[in-house]
């Protein structure tokens, strides 16, 4: 039998993570909020049934909570990341060819399986993941990634499917495509949707049967690949080696408005520390740093936002060096008299850490910097819990140490805001 793709998708992942440690939440409406409890980013089926939309601001939940017993939780990304890793590791029990598509989704490939055994095999995978990790999943199988996505969507919505759908029969595929609006297709965004509906193409079946030349002219090569995938021609292989990151951002809304430069410096120093840790984790260095800050555009008060982009003379992943540049940028764009809601750091033009181009007039001791960062990372991620500081204490100490360092050693050139 030809190679088949399987999409394994964790059901209501963030909510399921919370329920795993609090079984009493089963059957209750549960929502998870974003950073600093800003808005709804995950909902249980029961919460969806109450009409709670994604992105609903947290303050608008108050009235609904009075009407219904809704359980509300702050996001815990450390927990979610750990459980995601456990699910992805479990998947390797069946095949080493696993593409981690997102924190709660993964593509697999299978071959040499008879059609009548696919659903039972999928149920075995689903049951094993549930037993080993406690995570409920839905599984869709198809000849291409796009068809596997459609099958997974059916598996989530059909109680009869019991979490597994295999789209392999031509008759079944045609029936599903005829009932699928084009806006529900993987890879068809609002722009493509408007363009296709303007030509009276409203279902996945109609899109599949469109002439290739017309698709190439109106949707380009990306659209043509989607059409071929709907026809059962695999154009999107597994990405077992994900492409390197092109940018990295650390940002967060404040729990309360920030009004002083001192507080803003502390916040940006903390974000820069986290960003530098991510650079080292991915073994890359940044050539450009951007700092931004903004007020709450929904509040009835004076508004201000600004950003500053700083080209670095040498690509770096050194926390102290990045903080020096970031703090200089904060001082240039901060304006007193405003209540700031959010700030962040963006690192771009990322290059492999072992391919950094040196600068003729660079006076930094790069070798010592690498050793220092390695030592700090070893302490922060040490194997002994008794020696490992809490995340809050670790970031506070590093932030203070590097912020102090920035006052005494500053090789930052002048920069301009954008």
CSV table of C-alpha atoms in Angstrom, one decimal:
chain,number,residue,atom,x,y,z
A,1,UNK,CA,0.0,0.0,0.0
A,2,UNK,CA,1.2,3.6,-0.7
A,3,UNK,CA,2.5,5.8,2.1
A,4,UNK,CA,-0.2,7.4,4.3
A,5,UNK,CA,0.0,10.5,6.4
A,6,UNK,CA,-1.5,10.7,9.9
A,7,UNK,CA,-2.2,13.9,11.8
A,8,UNK,CA,-2.3,13.5,15.6
A,9,UNK,CA,-3.9,16.5,17.3
A,10,UNK,CA,-4.4,16.9,21.0
A,11,UNK,CA,-8.0,17.8,21.9
A,12,UNK,CA,-8.3,21.2,23.5
A,13,UNK,CA,-4.7,20.9,24.5
A,14,UNK,CA,-4.3,23.6,27.2
A,15,UNK,CA,-7.6,22.7,28.8
A,16,UNK,CA,-6.7,19.0,28.7
A,17,UNK,CA,-3.3,19.7,30.4
A,18,UNK,CA,-5.2,21.5,33.3
A,19,UNK,CA,-7.7,18.6,33.5
A,20,UNK,CA,-4.9,16.1,33.7
A,21,UNK,CA,-3.9,17.4,37.1
A,22,UNK,CA,-7.5,18.3,38.2
A,23,UNK,CA,-9.8,15.5,37.1
A,24,UNK,CA,-12.8,17.2,38.7
A,25,UNK,CA,-12.7,19.6,35.8
A,26,UNK,CA,-14.0,16.9,33.4
A,27,UNK,CA,-17.4,17.8,32.0
A,28,UNK,CA,-17.2,21.4,33.2
A,29,UNK,CA,-16.8,24.5,31.1
A,30,UNK,CA,-13.1,25.5,31.3
A,31,UNK,CA,-11.1,28.3,29.7
A,32,UNK,CA,-7.4,29.2,29.7
A,33,UNK,CA,-6.2,32.8,29.5
A,34,UNK,CA,-3.2,34.3,27.8
A,35,UNK,CA,-0.2,36.0,29.4
A,36,UNK,CA,-1.3,38.1,32.3
A,37,UNK,CA,-4.8,36.8,31.9
A,38,UNK,CA,-5.5,39.0,28.9
A,39,UNK,CA,-7.9,37.0,26.8
A,40,UNK,CA,-9.2,33.5,26.2
A,41,UNK,CA,-6.8,31.2,24.2
A,42,UNK,CA,-8.3,27.8,24.9
A,43,UNK,CA,-11.8,26.5,25.6
A,44,UNK,CA,-13.3,23.1,26.5
A,45,UNK,CA,-16.2,21.8,24.5
A,46,UNK,CA,-18.5,22.8,27.3
A,47,UNK,CA,-17.2,26.4,27.2
A,48,UNK,CA,-17.7,26.5,23.4
A,49,UNK,CA,-21.3,25.4,23.9
A,50,UNK,CA,-21.8,28.5,26.1
A,51,UNK,CA,-20.8,30.7,23.2
A,52,UNK,CA,-17.4,31.8,24.6
A,53,UNK,CA,-15.3,32.8,21.6
A,54,UNK,CA,-11.5,32.6,21.2
A,55,UNK,CA,-9.8,35.9,22.0
A,56,UNK,CA,-12.6,37.1,24.4
A,57,UNK,CA,-11.0,39.7,26.8
A,58,UNK,CA,-10.9,38.3,30.3
A,59,UNK,CA,-12.9,41.2,31.8
A,60,UNK,CA,-15.8,40.2,29.6
A,61,UNK,CA,-15.9,36.8,31.2
A,62,UNK,CA,-17.2,38.2,34.6
A,63,UNK,CA,-20.8,38.5,33.5
A,64,UNK,CA,-20.8,35.0,32.0
A,65,UNK,CA,-19.2,33.5,35.2
A,66,UNK,CA,-22.2,34.9,37.1
A,67,UNK,CA,-24.5,33.0,34.8
A,68,UNK,CA,-22.5,29.7,34.4
A,69,UNK,CA,-20.0,27.9,36.6
A,70,UNK,CA,-17.0,28.5,34.3
A,71,UNK,CA,-13.6,27.5,35.5
A,72,UNK,CA,-10.9,30.0,34.5
A,73,UNK,CA,-7.1,29.3,34.5
A,74,UNK,CA,-4.0,31.3,33.8
A,75,UNK,CA,-1.7,29.8,31.1
A,76,UNK,CA,1.2,27.5,32.3
A,77,UNK,CA,3.4,27.2,29.2
A,78,UNK,CA,6.1,25.2,31.1
A,79,UNK,CA,3.6,22.5,31.9
A,80,UNK,CA,2.2,22.6,28.4
A,81,UNK,CA,5.6,22.3,26.8
A,82,UNK,CA,6.5,19.3,29.0
A,83,UNK,CA,3.3,17.4,28.2
A,84,UNK,CA,3.7,18.2,24.5
A,85,UNK,CA,7.2,16.7,24.6
A,86,UNK,CA,5.8,13.5,26.3
A,87,UNK,CA,3.2,13.1,23.6
A,88,UNK,CA,5.7,13.6,20.8
A,89,UNK,CA,8.1,11.1,22.4
A,90,UNK,CA,5.3,8.5,22.7
A,91,UNK,CA,4.6,8.8,18.9
A,92,UNK,CA,8.1,7.6,18.1
A,93,UNK,CA,7.0,4.2,19.4
A,94,UNK,CA,5.3,3.6,16.0
A,95,UNK,CA,7.6,5.4,13.6
A,96,UNK,CA,10.8,7.6,13.8
A,97,UNK,CA,9.3,9.8,11.0
A,98,UNK,CA,7.5,12.3,13.2
A,99,UNK,CA,7.1,16.0,12.2
A,100,UNK,CA,6.2,18.1,15.2
A,101,UNK,CA,4.0,20.6,13.5
A,102,UNK,CA,3.0,22.6,16.6
A,103,UNK,CA,2.8,22.2,20.4
A,104,UNK,CA,-0.3,20.0,20.1
A,105,UNK,CA,0.0,18.5,16.5
A,106,UNK,CA,2.3,16.1,14.7
A,107,UNK,CA,2.4,14.4,11.3
A,108,UNK,CA,3.5,10.8,10.9
A,109,UNK,CA,3.8,8.5,7.9
A,110,UNK,CA,2.8,4.8,7.6
A,111,UNK,CA,3.2,2.2,4.9
A,112,UNK,CA,2.3,-1.4,4.3
A,113,UNK,CA,-1.0,-1.2,6.2
A,114,UNK,CA,-4.2,-2.6,4.6
A,115,UNK,CA,-7.0,-0.2,4.4
A,116,UNK,CA,-9.3,-2.2,6.7
A,117,UNK,CA,-6.7,-2.1,9.5
A,118,UNK,CA,-6.1,1.7,9.5
A,119,UNK,CA,-8.9,2.7,11.9
A,120,UNK,CA,-8.0,-0.1,14.4
A,121,UNK,CA,-4.3,0.9,14.2
A,122,UNK,CA,-5.2,4.6,14.8
A,123,UNK,CA,-7.3,3.5,17.8
A,124,UNK,CA,-4.3,1.7,19.2
A,125,UNK,CA,-2.2,4.8,18.9
A,126,UNK,CA,-4.9,6.9,20.5
A,127,UNK,CA,-5.4,4.5,23.4
A,128,UNK,CA,-1.7,4.3,24.1
A,129,UNK,CA,-1.2,8.0,24.2
A,130,UNK,CA,-4.2,8.3,26.5
A,131,UNK,CA,-2.7,5.7,28.8
A,132,UNK,CA,0.9,6.9,28.8
A,133,UNK,CA,0.3,10.7,28.9
A,134,UNK,CA,-3.3,11.1,29.9
A,135,UNK,CA,-3.8,13.3,26.8
A,136,UNK,CA,-6.9,12.8,24.5
A,137,UNK,CA,-6.1,13.0,20.8
A,138,UNK,CA,-7.8,12.8,17.5
A,139,UNK,CA,-6.2,11.1,14.5
A,140,UNK,CA,-6.8,11.7,10.8
A,141,UNK,CA,-5.3,9.6,8.0
A,142,UNK,CA,-5.0,10.3,4.3
A,143,UNK,CA,-2.8,10.0,1.3
A,144,UNK,CA,-1.6,13.6,1.7
A,145,UNK,CA,-1.2,16.1,4.6
A,146,UNK,CA,-4.2,18.1,3.4
A,147,UNK,CA,-6.4,15.1,3.4
A,148,UNK,CA,-5.1,14.0,6.8
A,149,UNK,CA,-6.0,17.5,8.1
A,150,UNK,CA,-9.6,17.1,6.8
A,151,UNK,CA,-9.8,13.6,8.3
A,152,UNK,CA,-8.6,14.9,11.6
A,153,UNK,CA,-11.3,17.7,11.5
A,154,UNK,CA,-13.9,15.0,11.0
A,155,UNK,CA,-12.5,12.9,13.8
A,156,UNK,CA,-12.9,15.8,16.2
A,157,UNK,CA,-16.5,16.5,15.2
A,158,UNK,CA,-18.0,13.0,14.8
A,159,UNK,CA,-18.9,11.1,17.9
A,160,UNK,CA,-19.3,7.9,15.8
A,161,UNK,CA,-15.7,8.1,14.6
A,162,UNK,CA,-14.4,7.7,18.2
A,163,UNK,CA,-11.4,10.0,17.5
A,164,UNK,CA,-10.1,8.3,14.4
A,165,UNK,CA,-11.0,8.8,10.7
A,166,UNK,CA,-9.2,7.4,7.7
A,167,UNK,CA,-9.9,9.1,4.3
A,168,UNK,CA,-8.8,6.5,1.8
A,169,UNK,CA,-11.9,5.6,-0.2
A,170,UNK,CA,-12.3,7.8,-3.3
A,171,UNK,CA,-16.1,7.9,-2.7
A,172,UNK,CA,-15.6,9.0,0.9
A,173,UNK,CA,-13.1,11.6,-0.1
A,174,UNK,CA,-15.4,13.1,-2.7
A,175,UNK,CA,-18.3,13.2,-0.2
A,176,UNK,CA,-16.2,15.0,2.4
A,177,UNK,CA,-14.8,17.5,-0.1
A,178,UNK,CA,-18.3,18.3,-1.3
A,179,UNK,CA,-19.3,19.2,2.3
A,180,UNK,CA,-16.2,21.2,3.2
A,181,UNK,CA,-16.3,24.9,2.7
A,182,UNK,CA,-13.1,26.2,1.2
A,183,UNK,CA,-12.4,28.5,4.2
A,184,UNK,CA,-12.0,25.3,6.3
A,185,UNK,CA,-9.2,24.0,4.1
A,186,UNK,CA,-5.6,23.9,5.4
A,187,UNK,CA,-3.7,26.7,3.7
A,188,UNK,CA,-6.7,28.6,2.4
A,189,UNK,CA,-6.8,32.0,4.2
A,190,UNK,CA,-9.2,34.9,4.0
A,191,UNK,CA,-7.5,36.3,0.9
A,192,UNK,CA,-7.7,33.1,-1.0
A,193,UNK,CA,-11.3,32.6,0.2
A,194,UNK,CA,-12.5,35.9,-1.1
A,195,UNK,CA,-10.7,35.3,-4.4
A,196,UNK,CA,-12.2,31.9,-4.9
A,197,UNK,CA,-15.8,32.9,-3.8
A,198,UNK,CA,-15.7,35.7,-6.3
A,199,UNK,CA,-15.4,33.0,-8.9
A,200,UNK,CA,-18.2,30.9,-7.3
A,201,UNK,CA,-15.8,28.3,-5.9
A,202,UNK,CA,-17.1,27.6,-2.4
A,203,UNK,CA,-16.3,23.9,-1.6
A,204,UNK,CA,-13.2,21.8,-1.5
A,205,UNK,CA,-14.6,19.6,-4.2
A,206,UNK,CA,-15.0,22.5,-6.6
A,207,UNK,CA,-11.5,23.7,-5.9
A,208,UNK,CA,-10.1,20.2,-6.5
A,209,UNK,CA,-11.7,20.1,-10.0
A,210,UNK,CA,-10.5,23.5,-11.1
A,211,UNK,CA,-8.1,23.7,-14.1
A,212,UNK,CA,-4.4,23.8,-13.0
A,213,UNK,CA,-3.6,26.8,-15.2
A,214,UNK,CA,-6.4,28.8,-13.6
A,215,UNK,CA,-5.2,27.9,-10.1
A,216,UNK,CA,-1.6,28.7,-11.0
A,217,UNK,CA,-2.7,32.1,-12.3
A,218,UNK,CA,-4.9,33.1,-9.4
A,219,UNK,CA,-3.4,31.3,-6.4
A,220,UNK,CA,0.2,30.6,-7.5
A,221,UNK,CA,2.3,27.6,-6.8
A,222,UNK,CA,1.0,27.4,-3.2
A,223,UNK,CA,-2.6,27.1,-4.3
A,224,UNK,CA,-1.6,24.5,-6.9
A,225,UNK,CA,0.0,22.3,-4.3
A,226,UNK,CA,-3.2,22.5,-2.2
A,227,UNK,CA,-5.3,21.4,-5.2
A,228,UNK,CA,-2.9,18.5,-6.0
A,229,UNK,CA,-3.0,17.4,-2.4
A,230,UNK,CA,-6.8,17.3,-2.6
A,231,UNK,CA,-6.4,15.0,-5.6
A,232,UNK,CA,-4.3,12.6,-3.5
A,233,UNK,CA,-0.9,13.7,-4.9
A,234,UNK,CA,1.5,14.3,-1.9
A,235,UNK,CA,3.3,17.6,-2.4
A,236,UNK,CA,4.2,18.3,1.2
A,237,UNK,CA,6.6,15.8,2.7
A,238,UNK,CA,7.4,15.4,6.4
A,239,UNK,CA,9.8,18.1,7.6
A,240,UNK,CA,11.9,16.0,9.9
A,241,UNK,CA,14.5,18.8,10.1
A,242,UNK,CA,12.6,22.1,10.8
A,243,UNK,CA,13.9,25.2,9.1
A,244,UNK,CA,16.1,27.4,11.2
A,245,UNK,CA,14.4,30.3,13.0
A,246,UNK,CA,14.4,33.6,11.3
A,247,UNK,CA,13.4,35.7,14.3
A,248,UNK,CA,12.6,35.4,18.0
A,249,UNK,CA,10.4,37.6,20.2
A,250,UNK,CA,9.8,37.8,23.9
A,251,UNK,CA,6.9,40.0,24.9
A,252,UNK,CA,4.3,40.2,27.6
A,253,UNK,CA,1.4,42.5,28.7
A,254,UNK,CA,2.0,43.9,32.1
A,255,UNK,CA,-0.2,43.0,35.0
A,256,UNK,CA,-0.6,46.7,35.8
A,257,UNK,CA,0.3,49.7,33.8
A,258,UNK,CA,4.0,50.8,34.0
A,259,UNK,CA,4.7,54.5,34.3
A,260,UNK,CA,8.4,54.8,35.2
A,261,UNK,CA,11.6,54.3,33.3
A,262,UNK,CA,13.0,52.2,36.1
A,263,UNK,CA,10.2,49.6,35.9
A,264,UNK,CA,10.4,49.6,32.1
A,265,UNK,CA,14.1,48.9,32.2
A,266,UNK,CA,13.6,46.0,34.6
A,267,UNK,CA,10.9,44.5,32.3
A,268,UNK,CA,12.9,44.8,29.1
A,269,UNK,CA,16.0,43.4,30.9
A,270,UNK,CA,14.0,40.4,31.9
A,271,UNK,CA,12.6,39.9,28.4
A,272,UNK,CA,16.1,40.2,26.9
A,273,UNK,CA,17.4,37.6,29.3
A,274,UNK,CA,14.8,35.2,28.2
A,275,UNK,CA,15.4,35.9,24.6
A,276,UNK,CA,19.2,35.3,25.0
A,277,UNK,CA,18.5,32.0,26.6
A,278,UNK,CA,16.3,31.0,23.6
A,279,UNK,CA,19.1,32.0,21.3
A,280,UNK,CA,21.5,29.7,23.0
A,281,UNK,CA,19.0,26.9,23.2
A,282,UNK,CA,18.6,27.1,19.4
A,283,UNK,CA,22.4,27.7,18.9
A,284,UNK,CA,21.9,30.9,17.0
A,285,UNK,CA,23.1,34.5,17.4
A,286,UNK,CA,21.3,37.7,16.6
A,287,UNK,CA,22.5,40.6,14.4
A,288,UNK,CA,19.6,43.0,14.9
A,289,UNK,CA,17.7,43.8,18.1
A,290,UNK,CA,14.3,45.7,18.3
A,291,UNK,CA,12.7,47.0,21.5
A,292,UNK,CA,9.1,48.2,21.5
A,293,UNK,CA,6.6,49.5,24.0
A,294,UNK,CA,3.0,50.6,23.8
A,295,UNK,CA,0.1,51.8,25.9
A,296,UNK,CA,-3.3,50.2,26.1
A,297,UNK,CA,-5.1,51.2,22.9
A,298,UNK,CA,-8.4,50.1,24.4
A,299,UNK,CA,-8.2,52.5,27.4
A,300,UNK,CA,-9.6,56.0,27.3
A,301,UNK,CA,-6.3,57.7,28.1
A,302,UNK,CA,-3.3,59.3,26.2
A,303,UNK,CA,-1.8,56.8,23.7
A,304,UNK,CA,1.8,56.3,22.7
A,305,UNK,CA,3.8,53.5,21.1
A,306,UNK,CA,7.3,53.4,19.7
A,307,UNK,CA,10.1,51.0,18.7
A,308,UNK,CA,13.8,51.2,18.1
A,309,UNK,CA,15.9,48.9,15.9
A,310,UNK,CA,19.5,48.4,16.7
A,311,UNK,CA,22.0,46.7,14.2
A,312,UNK,CA,24.6,44.9,16.3
A,313,UNK,CA,28.2,45.1,15.1
A,314,UNK,CA,28.7,41.4,15.8
A,315,UNK,CA,26.0,38.7,16.0
A,316,UNK,CA,25.7,37.7,19.6
A,317,UNK,CA,23.8,35.5,22.1
A,318,UNK,CA,25.5,37.1,25.2
A,319,UNK,CA,22.9,38.2,27.7
A,320,UNK,CA,24.9,41.1,29.1
A,321,UNK,CA,25.7,42.5,25.7
A,322,UNK,CA,22.1,42.2,24.5
A,323,UNK,CA,20.8,43.9,27.7
A,324,UNK,CA,23.1,46.8,27.2
A,325,UNK,CA,21.7,47.5,23.7
A,326,UNK,CA,18.1,46.9,24.8
A,327,UNK,CA,18.4,49.3,27.8
A,328,UNK,CA,19.9,52.0,25.5
A,329,UNK,CA,16.9,51.5,23.2
A,330,UNK,CA,14.4,51.8,26.0
A,331,UNK,CA,15.9,55.1,27.2
A,332,UNK,CA,15.6,56.5,23.7
A,333,UNK,CA,11.9,55.6,23.1
A,334,UNK,CA,10.4,55.9,26.7
A,335,UNK,CA,8.3,58.9,27.3
A,336,UNK,CA,7.1,59.9,30.7
A,337,UNK,CA,3.4,60.7,31.3
A,338,UNK,CA,2.0,57.5,29.8
A,339,UNK,CA,0.7,54.2,31.2
A,340,UNK,CA,2.4,51.4,29.3
A,341,UNK,CA,0.6,48.1,28.9
A,342,UNK,CA,3.1,46.1,26.9
A,343,UNK,CA,6.8,45.9,25.9
A,344,UNK,CA,8.9,43.4,24.2
A,345,UNK,CA,12.2,42.4,22.5
A,346,UNK,CA,12.6,41.1,18.9
A,347,UNK,CA,15.8,39.5,17.7
A,348,UNK,CA,16.2,39.1,13.9
A,349,UNK,CA,18.8,38.2,11.3
A,350,UNK,CA,19.7,35.1,13.2
A,351,UNK,CA,22.8,33.2,12.2
A,352,UNK,CA,24.3,29.9,13.4
A,353,UNK,CA,26.3,30.5,16.5
A,354,UNK,CA,29.4,28.8,15.0
A,355,UNK,CA,29.3,31.0,11.9
A,356,UNK,CA,29.4,34.4,13.4
A,357,UNK,CA,31.4,37.0,11.4
A,358,UNK,CA,33.8,38.9,13.6
A,359,UNK,CA,34.3,42.7,13.4
A,360,UNK,CA,37.7,44.3,13.0
A,361,UNK,CA,37.2,46.7,15.8
A,362,UNK,CA,35.3,44.4,18.2
A,363,UNK,CA,36.9,44.6,21.6
A,364,UNK,CA,34.7,42.1,23.3
A,365,UNK,CA,36.2,38.8,24.7
A,366,UNK,CA,34.0,36.5,22.8
A,367,UNK,CA,35.6,33.3,24.1
A,368,UNK,CA,35.1,34.4,27.7
A,369,UNK,CA,31.5,35.4,26.9
A,370,UNK,CA,30.7,31.9,25.6
A,371,UNK,CA,32.2,30.3,28.7
A,372,UNK,CA,30.3,32.6,31.0
A,373,UNK,CA,27.0,32.0,29.2
A,374,UNK,CA,27.6,28.2,29.2
A,375,UNK,CA,28.2,28.4,33.0
A,376,UNK,CA,25.1,30.4,33.6
A,377,UNK,CA,23.0,28.0,31.5
A,378,UNK,CA,24.5,25.0,33.4
A,379,UNK,CA,23.5,26.5,36.7
A,380,UNK,CA,20.0,27.5,35.5
A,381,UNK,CA,19.3,24.0,34.1
A,382,UNK,CA,21.3,22.0,36.6
A,383,UNK,CA,20.2,18.4,37.3
A,384,UNK,CA,20.1,18.9,41.0
A,385,UNK,CA,16.8,20.5,42.2
A,386,UNK,CA,18.5,21.7,45.4
A,387,UNK,CA,21.1,23.7,43.3
A,388,UNK,CA,18.6,24.9,40.7
A,389,UNK,CA,17.1,28.3,41.6
A,390,UNK,CA,13.5,29.1,40.9
A,391,UNK,CA,12.7,30.7,37.6
A,392,UNK,CA,11.7,34.0,39.3
A,393,UNK,CA,14.8,34.1,41.5
A,394,UNK,CA,17.1,33.2,38.5
A,395,UNK,CA,15.8,35.9,36.2
A,396,UNK,CA,15.8,38.5,39.0
A,397,UNK,CA,19.5,37.8,39.8
A,398,UNK,CA,20.6,37.7,36.2
A,399,UNK,CA,18.6,40.8,35.4
A,400,UNK,CA,20.1,42.8,38.3
A,401,UNK,CA,23.6,41.6,37.5
A,402,UNK,CA,23.5,42.4,33.9
A,403,UNK,CA,21.6,45.6,34.3
A,404,UNK,CA,24.4,46.7,36.7
A,405,UNK,CA,27.0,45.6,34.3
A,406,UNK,CA,25.4,47.7,31.6
A,407,UNK,CA,26.1,50.9,33.6
A,408,UNK,CA,29.8,50.3,33.8
A,409,UNK,CA,30.6,48.7,30.4
A,410,UNK,CA,28.8,50.3,27.5
A,411,UNK,CA,30.1,49.9,23.9
A,412,UNK,CA,26.6,50.6,22.4
A,413,UNK,CA,26.6,53.0,19.4
A,414,UNK,CA,23.9,55.6,19.1
A,415,UNK,CA,20.7,54.3,17.6
A,416,UNK,CA,17.5,55.9,16.1
A,417,UNK,CA,13.9,55.1,16.8
A,418,UNK,CA,11.5,54.0,14.1
